[in-house]
PDB file of C-alpha atoms in Angstrom:
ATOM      1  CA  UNK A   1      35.708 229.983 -22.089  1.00 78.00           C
ATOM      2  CA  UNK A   2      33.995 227.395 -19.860  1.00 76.00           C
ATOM      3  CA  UNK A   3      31.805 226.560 -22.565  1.00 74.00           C
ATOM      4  CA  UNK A   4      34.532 225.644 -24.648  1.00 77.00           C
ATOM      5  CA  UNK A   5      36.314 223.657 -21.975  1.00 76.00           C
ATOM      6  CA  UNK A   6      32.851 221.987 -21.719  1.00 69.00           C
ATOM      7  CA  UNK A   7      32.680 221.074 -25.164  1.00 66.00           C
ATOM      8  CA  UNK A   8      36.341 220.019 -24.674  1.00 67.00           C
ATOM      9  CA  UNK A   9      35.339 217.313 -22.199  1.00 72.00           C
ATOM     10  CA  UNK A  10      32.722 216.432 -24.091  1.00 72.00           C
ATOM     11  CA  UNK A  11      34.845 215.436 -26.888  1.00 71.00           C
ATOM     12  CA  UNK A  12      37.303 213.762 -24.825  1.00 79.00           C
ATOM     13  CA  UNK A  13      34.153 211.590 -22.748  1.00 81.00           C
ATOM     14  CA  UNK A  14      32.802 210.704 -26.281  1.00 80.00           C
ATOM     15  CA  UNK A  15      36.423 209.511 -27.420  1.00 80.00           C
ATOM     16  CA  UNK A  16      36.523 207.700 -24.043  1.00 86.00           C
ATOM     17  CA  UNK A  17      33.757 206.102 -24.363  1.00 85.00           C
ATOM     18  CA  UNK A  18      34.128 204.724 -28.174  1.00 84.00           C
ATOM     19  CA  UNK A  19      37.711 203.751 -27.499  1.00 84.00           C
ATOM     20  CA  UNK A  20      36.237 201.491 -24.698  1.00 89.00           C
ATOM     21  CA  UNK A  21      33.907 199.635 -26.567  1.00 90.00           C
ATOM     22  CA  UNK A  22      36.121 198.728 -29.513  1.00 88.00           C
ATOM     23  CA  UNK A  23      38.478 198.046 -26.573  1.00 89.00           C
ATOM     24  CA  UNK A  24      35.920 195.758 -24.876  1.00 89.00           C
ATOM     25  CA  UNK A  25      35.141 193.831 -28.419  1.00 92.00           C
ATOM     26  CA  UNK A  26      37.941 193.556 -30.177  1.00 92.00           C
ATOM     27  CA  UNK A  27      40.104 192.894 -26.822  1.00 92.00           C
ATOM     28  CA  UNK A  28      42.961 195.329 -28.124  1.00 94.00           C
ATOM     29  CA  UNK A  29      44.806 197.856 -25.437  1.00 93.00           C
ATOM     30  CA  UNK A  30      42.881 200.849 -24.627  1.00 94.00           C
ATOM     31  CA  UNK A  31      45.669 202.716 -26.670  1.00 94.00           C
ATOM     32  CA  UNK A  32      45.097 201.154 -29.471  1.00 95.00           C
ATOM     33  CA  UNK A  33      41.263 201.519 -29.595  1.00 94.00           C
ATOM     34  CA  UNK A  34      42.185 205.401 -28.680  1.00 93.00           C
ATOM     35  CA  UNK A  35      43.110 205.398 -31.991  1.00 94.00           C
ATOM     36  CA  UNK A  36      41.322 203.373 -34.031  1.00 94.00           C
ATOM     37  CA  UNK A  37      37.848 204.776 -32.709  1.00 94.00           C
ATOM     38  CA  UNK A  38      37.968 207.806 -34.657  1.00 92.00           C
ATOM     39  CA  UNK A  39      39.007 206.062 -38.101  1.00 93.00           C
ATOM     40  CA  UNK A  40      36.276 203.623 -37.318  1.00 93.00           C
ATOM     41  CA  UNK A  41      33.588 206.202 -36.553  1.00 90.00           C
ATOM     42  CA  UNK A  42      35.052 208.616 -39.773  1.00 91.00           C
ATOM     43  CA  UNK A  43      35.428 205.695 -42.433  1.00 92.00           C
ATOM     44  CA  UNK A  44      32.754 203.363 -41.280  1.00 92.00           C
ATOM     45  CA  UNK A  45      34.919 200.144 -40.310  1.00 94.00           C
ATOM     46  CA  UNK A  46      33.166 197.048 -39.942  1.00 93.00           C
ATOM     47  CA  UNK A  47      36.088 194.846 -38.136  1.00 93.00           C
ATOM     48  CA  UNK A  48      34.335 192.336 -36.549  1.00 93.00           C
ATOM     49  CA  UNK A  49      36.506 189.489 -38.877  1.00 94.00           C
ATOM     50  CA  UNK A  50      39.778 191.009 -37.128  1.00 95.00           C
ATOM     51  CA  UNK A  51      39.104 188.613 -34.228  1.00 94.00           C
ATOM     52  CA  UNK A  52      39.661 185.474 -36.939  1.00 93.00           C
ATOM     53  CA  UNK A  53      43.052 186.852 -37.289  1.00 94.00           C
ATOM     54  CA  UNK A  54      43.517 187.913 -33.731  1.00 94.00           C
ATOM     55  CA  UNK A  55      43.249 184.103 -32.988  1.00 94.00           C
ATOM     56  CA  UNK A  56      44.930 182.407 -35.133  1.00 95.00           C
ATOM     57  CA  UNK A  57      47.832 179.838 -33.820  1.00 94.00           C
ATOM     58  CA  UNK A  58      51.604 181.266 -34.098  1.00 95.00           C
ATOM     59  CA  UNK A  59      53.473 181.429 -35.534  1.00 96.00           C
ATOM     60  CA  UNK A  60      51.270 183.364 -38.318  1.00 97.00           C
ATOM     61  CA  UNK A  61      51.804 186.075 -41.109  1.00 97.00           C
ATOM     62  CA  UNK A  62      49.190 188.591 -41.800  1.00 97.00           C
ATOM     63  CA  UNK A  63      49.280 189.302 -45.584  1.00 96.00           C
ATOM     64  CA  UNK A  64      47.307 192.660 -46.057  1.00 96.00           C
ATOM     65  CA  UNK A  65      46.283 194.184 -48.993  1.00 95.00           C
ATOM     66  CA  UNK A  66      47.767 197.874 -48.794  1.00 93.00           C
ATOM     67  CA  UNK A  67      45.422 200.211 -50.397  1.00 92.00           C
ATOM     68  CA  UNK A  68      46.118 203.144 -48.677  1.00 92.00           C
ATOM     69  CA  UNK A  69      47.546 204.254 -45.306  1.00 92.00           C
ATOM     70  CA  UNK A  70      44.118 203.434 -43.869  1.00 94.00           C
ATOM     71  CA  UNK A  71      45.095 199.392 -43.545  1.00 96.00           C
ATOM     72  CA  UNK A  72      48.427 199.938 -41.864  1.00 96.00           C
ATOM     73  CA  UNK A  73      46.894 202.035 -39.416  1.00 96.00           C
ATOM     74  CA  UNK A  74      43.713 200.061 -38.915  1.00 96.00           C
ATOM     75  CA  UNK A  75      46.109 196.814 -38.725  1.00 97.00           C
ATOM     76  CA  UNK A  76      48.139 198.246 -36.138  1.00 97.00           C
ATOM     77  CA  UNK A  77      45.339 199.416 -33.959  1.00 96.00           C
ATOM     78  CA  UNK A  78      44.035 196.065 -34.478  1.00 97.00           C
ATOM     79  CA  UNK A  79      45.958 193.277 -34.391  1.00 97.00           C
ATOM     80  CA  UNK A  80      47.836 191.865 -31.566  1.00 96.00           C
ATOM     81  CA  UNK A  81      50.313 194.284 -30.170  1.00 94.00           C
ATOM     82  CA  UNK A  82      53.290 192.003 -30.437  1.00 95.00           C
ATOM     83  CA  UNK A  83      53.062 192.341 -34.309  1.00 96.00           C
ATOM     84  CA  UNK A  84      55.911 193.047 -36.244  1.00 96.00           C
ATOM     85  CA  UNK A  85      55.023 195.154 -38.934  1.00 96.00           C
ATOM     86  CA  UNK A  86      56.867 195.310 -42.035  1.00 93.00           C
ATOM     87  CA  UNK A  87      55.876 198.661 -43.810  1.00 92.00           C
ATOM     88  CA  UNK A  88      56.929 199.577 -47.315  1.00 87.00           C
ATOM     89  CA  UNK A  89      59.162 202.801 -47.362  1.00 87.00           C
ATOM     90  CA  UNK A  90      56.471 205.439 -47.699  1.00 88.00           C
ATOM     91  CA  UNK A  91      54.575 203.883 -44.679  1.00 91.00           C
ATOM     92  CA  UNK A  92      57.655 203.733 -42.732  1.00 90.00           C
ATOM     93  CA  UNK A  93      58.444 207.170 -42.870  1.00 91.00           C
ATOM     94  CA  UNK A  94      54.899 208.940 -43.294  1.00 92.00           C
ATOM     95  CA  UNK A  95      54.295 211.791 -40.620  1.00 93.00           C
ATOM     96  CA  UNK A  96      49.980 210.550 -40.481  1.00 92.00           C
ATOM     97  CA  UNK A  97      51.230 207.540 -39.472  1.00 94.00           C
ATOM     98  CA  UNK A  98      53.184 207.982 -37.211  1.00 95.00           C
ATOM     99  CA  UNK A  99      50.980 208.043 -33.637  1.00 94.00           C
ATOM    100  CA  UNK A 100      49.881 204.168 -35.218  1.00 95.00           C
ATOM    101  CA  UNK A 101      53.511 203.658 -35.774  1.00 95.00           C
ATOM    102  CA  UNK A 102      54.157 204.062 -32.092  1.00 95.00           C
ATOM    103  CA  UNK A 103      51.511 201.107 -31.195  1.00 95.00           C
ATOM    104  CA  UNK A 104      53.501 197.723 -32.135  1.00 95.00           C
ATOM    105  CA  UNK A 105      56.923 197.211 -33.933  1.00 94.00           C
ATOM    106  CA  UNK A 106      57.676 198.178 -37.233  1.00 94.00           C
ATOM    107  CA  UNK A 107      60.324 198.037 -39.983  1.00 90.00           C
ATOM    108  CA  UNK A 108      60.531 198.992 -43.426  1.00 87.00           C
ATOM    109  CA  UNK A 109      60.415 197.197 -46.245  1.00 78.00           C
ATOM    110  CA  UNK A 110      63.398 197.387 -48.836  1.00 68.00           C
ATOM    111  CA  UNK A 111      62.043 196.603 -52.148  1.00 59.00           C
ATOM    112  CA  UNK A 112      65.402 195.801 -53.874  1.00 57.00           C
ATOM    113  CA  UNK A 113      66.737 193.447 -51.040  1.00 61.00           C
ATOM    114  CA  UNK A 114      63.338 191.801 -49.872  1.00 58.00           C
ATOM    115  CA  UNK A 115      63.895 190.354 -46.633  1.00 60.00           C
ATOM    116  CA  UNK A 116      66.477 189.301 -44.416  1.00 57.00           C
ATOM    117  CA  UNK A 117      64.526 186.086 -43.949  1.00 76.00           C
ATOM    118  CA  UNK A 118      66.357 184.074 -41.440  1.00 83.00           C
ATOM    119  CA  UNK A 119      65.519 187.045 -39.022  1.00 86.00           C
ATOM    120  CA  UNK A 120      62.254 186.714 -39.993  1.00 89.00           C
ATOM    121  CA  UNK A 121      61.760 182.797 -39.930  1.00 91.00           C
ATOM    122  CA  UNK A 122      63.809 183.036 -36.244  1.00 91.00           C
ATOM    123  CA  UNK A 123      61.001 185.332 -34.891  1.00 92.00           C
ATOM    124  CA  UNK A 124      57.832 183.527 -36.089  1.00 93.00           C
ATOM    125  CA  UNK A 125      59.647 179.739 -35.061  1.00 91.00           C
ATOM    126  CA  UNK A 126      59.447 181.947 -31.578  1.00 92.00           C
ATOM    127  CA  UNK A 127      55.588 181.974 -31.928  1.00 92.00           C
ATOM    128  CA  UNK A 128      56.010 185.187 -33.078  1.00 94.00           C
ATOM    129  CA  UNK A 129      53.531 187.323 -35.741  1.00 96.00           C
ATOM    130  CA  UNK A 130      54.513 189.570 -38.803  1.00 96.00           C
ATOM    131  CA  UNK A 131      52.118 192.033 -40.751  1.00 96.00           C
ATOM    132  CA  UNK A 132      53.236 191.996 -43.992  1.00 94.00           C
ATOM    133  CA  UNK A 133      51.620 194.871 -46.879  1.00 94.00           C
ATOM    134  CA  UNK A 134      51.043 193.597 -50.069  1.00 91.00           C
ATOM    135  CA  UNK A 135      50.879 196.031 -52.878  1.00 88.00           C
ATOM    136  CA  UNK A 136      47.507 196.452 -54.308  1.00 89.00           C
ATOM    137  CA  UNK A 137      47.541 194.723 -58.029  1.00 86.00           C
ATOM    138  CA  UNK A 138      45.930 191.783 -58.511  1.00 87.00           C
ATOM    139  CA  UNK A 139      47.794 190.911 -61.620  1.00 88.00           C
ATOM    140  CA  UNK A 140      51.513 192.051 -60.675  1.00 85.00           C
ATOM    141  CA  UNK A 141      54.376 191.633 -63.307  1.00 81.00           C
ATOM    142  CA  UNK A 142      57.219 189.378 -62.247  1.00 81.00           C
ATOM    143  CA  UNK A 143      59.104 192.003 -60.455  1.00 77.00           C
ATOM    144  CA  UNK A 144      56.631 192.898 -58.526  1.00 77.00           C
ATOM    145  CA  UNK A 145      55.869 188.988 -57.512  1.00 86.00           C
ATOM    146  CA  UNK A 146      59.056 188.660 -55.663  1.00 87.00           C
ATOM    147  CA  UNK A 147      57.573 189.936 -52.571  1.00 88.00           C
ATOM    148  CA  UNK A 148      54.841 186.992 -52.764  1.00 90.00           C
ATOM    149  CA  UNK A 149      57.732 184.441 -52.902  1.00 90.00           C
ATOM    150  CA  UNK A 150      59.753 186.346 -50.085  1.00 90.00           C
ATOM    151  CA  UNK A 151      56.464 185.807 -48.087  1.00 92.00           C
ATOM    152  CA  UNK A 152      55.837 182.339 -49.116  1.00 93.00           C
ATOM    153  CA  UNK A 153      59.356 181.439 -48.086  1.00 92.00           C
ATOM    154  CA  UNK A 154      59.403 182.646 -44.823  1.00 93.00           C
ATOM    155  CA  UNK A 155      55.898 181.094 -44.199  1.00 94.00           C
ATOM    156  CA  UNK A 156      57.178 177.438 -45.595  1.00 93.00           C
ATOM    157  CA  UNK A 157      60.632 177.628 -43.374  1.00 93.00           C
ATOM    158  CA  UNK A 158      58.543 179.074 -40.259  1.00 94.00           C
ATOM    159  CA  UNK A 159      55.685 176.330 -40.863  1.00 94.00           C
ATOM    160  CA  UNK A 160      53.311 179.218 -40.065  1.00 96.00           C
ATOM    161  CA  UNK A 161      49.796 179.864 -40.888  1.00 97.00           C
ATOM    162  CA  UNK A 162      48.789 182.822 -42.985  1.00 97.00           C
ATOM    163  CA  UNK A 163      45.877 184.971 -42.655  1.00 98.00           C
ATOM    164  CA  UNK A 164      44.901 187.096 -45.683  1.00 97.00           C
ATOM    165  CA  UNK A 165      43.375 190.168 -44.582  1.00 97.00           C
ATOM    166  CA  UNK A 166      41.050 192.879 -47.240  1.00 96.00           C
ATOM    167  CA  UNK A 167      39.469 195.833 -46.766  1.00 95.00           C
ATOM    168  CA  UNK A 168      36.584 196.023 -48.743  1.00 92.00           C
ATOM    169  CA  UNK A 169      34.748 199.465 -49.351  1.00 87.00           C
ATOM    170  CA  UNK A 170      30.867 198.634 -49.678  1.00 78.00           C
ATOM    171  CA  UNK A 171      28.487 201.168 -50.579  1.00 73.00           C
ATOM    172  CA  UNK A 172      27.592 204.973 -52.317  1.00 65.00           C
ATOM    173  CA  UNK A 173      29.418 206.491 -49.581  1.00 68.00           C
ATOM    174  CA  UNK A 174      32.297 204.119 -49.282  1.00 73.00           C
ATOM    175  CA  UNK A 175      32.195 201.941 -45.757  1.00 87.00           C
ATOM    176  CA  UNK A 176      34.902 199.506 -45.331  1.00 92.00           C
ATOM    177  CA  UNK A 177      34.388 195.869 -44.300  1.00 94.00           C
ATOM    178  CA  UNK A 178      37.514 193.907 -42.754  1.00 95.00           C
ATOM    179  CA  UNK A 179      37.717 190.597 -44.865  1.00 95.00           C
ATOM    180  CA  UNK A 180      39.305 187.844 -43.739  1.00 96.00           C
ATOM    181  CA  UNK A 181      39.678 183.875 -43.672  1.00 96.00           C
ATOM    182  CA  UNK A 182      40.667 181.321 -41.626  1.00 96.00           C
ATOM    183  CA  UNK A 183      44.600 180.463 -40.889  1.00 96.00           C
ATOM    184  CA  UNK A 184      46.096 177.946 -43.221  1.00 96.00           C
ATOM    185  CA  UNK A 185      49.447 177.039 -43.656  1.00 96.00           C
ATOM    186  CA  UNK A 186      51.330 177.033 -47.553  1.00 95.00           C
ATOM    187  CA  UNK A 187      51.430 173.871 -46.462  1.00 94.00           C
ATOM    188  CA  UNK A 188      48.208 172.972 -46.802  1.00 94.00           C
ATOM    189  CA  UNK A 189      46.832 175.521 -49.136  1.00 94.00           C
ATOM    190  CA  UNK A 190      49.266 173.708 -51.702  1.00 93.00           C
ATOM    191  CA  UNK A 191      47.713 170.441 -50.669  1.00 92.00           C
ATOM    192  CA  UNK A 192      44.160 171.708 -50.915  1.00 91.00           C
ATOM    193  CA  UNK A 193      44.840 173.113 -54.843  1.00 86.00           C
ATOM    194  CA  UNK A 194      45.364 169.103 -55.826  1.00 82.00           C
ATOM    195  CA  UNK A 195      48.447 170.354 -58.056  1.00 82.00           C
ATOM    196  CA  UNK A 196      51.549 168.843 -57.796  1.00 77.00           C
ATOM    197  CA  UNK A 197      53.348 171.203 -59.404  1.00 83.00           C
ATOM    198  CA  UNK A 198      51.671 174.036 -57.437  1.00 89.00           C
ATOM    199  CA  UNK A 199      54.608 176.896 -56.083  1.00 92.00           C
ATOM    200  CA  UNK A 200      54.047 177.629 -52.560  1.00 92.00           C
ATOM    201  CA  UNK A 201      54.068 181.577 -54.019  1.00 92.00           C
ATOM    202  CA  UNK A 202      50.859 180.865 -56.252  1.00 94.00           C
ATOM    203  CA  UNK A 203      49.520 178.975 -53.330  1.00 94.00           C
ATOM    204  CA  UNK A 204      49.782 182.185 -51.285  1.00 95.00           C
ATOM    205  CA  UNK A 205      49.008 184.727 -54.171  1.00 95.00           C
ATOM    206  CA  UNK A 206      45.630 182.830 -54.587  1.00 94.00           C
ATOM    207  CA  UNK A 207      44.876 182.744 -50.826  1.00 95.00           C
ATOM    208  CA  UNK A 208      45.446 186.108 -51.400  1.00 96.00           C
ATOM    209  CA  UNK A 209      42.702 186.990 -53.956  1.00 95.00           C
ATOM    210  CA  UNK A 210      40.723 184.719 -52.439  1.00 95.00           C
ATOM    211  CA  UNK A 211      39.786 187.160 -49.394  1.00 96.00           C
ATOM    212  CA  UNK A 212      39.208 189.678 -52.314  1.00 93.00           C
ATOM    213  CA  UNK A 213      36.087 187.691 -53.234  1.00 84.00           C
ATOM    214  CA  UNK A 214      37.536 186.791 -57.040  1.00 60.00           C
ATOM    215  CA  UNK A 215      38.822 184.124 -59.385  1.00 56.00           C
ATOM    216  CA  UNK A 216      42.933 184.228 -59.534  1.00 55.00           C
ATOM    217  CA  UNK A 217      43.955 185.734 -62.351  1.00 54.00           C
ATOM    218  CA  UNK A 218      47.343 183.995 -64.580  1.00 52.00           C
ATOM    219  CA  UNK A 219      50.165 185.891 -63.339  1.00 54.00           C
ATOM    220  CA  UNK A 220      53.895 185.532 -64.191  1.00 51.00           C
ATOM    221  CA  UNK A 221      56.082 183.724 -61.171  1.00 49.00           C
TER     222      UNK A 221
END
């Protein structure tokens, strides 16, 4: 019995100590480097990029790719606790989830009414921050684009920036890397592309595939 209490402690000393180093460099609340320690340790997370995103001047939108339940959780242990995080349906209401839940705001995501955006717009003019899950397809079918002009809307009417965030698995046995880049507003991603008759969607779907390392594919808008 005391052996297993030691071993207990142990554990708990070990989980202590991890949580306070990703604590200590990523600057996130010991709670939320309770629980991203053990993802980090079990799926190899490289997340030294978060801190781009961390940083970046509100109001700003983090557009991440959702892959799997792994980003929404990493994202919330990650980014700045005073996220709002808008989770598809499935993410909203998923049991694993739910201790990650508990770490910053979230809402769910209604696929057949978008957003309400003026809620939206109202909290980032406030210097506020969404987390927004984009599905994973690189070359989605006009339905499925509506959710990349929701996104670019609310980003043009809140004059935010938008960070593009990627997980990237790397390796045999898979690793993942936290991609990022650097805070730009549709704005200016529109003015960078030298088209006139670029959409502000397109500008963000590119910014989007950009962090994924590869050429934009022609998609239907």
């Amino acid at each position: 019995m005391i052996l297993i209490i030691e071993f207990v402690l142990l554990v708990l000393a070990v989980w202590a100590a991890m949580a306070g180093i990703v604590q200590y460099r990523r600057g996130v609340s010991f709670h939320q480097a309770a629980l991203h320690a053990p993802l980090k340790l079990v799926f190899r997370i490289s997340d030294r990029e978060i801190d781009l995103a961390r940083k970046a001047e509100t109001p700003v939108i983090y557009a991440v790719w959702h892959q799997s339940s792994l980003d929404p959780a990493t994202m919330l242990a990650l980014l700045p606790d005073d996220t709002l995080h808008i989770l598809d349906e499935a993410s909203a209401k998923s049991p694993l989830l739910e201790p990650w839940r508990a770490l910053a705001r979230t809402i769910a995501f209604n696929a057949h009414h978008v957003f309400v955006s003026r809620r939206l717009v109202r909290r980032l003019k406030g210097n506020g921050r969404l987390a927004v899950y984009m599905p994973d397809d690189t070359e989605p079918d006009t339905k499925a684009f509506r959710l990349f002009r929701a996104v670019a809307r609310i980003a043009l009417k809140a004059e935010a920036n938008v960070v593009p965030v990627y997980m990237e698995r790397r390796g045999l046995v898979p690793a993942r890397h936290v991609r990022t880049l650097p805070p730009m507003t549709i704005e200016a991603l529109i003015a960078r592309s030298g088209r006139e008759d670029m959409r502000a969607s397109e500008a963000l779907f590119g910014r989007m595939i950009e962090v994924r390392g590869a050429p934009a594919p022609t998609v239907e808008t």
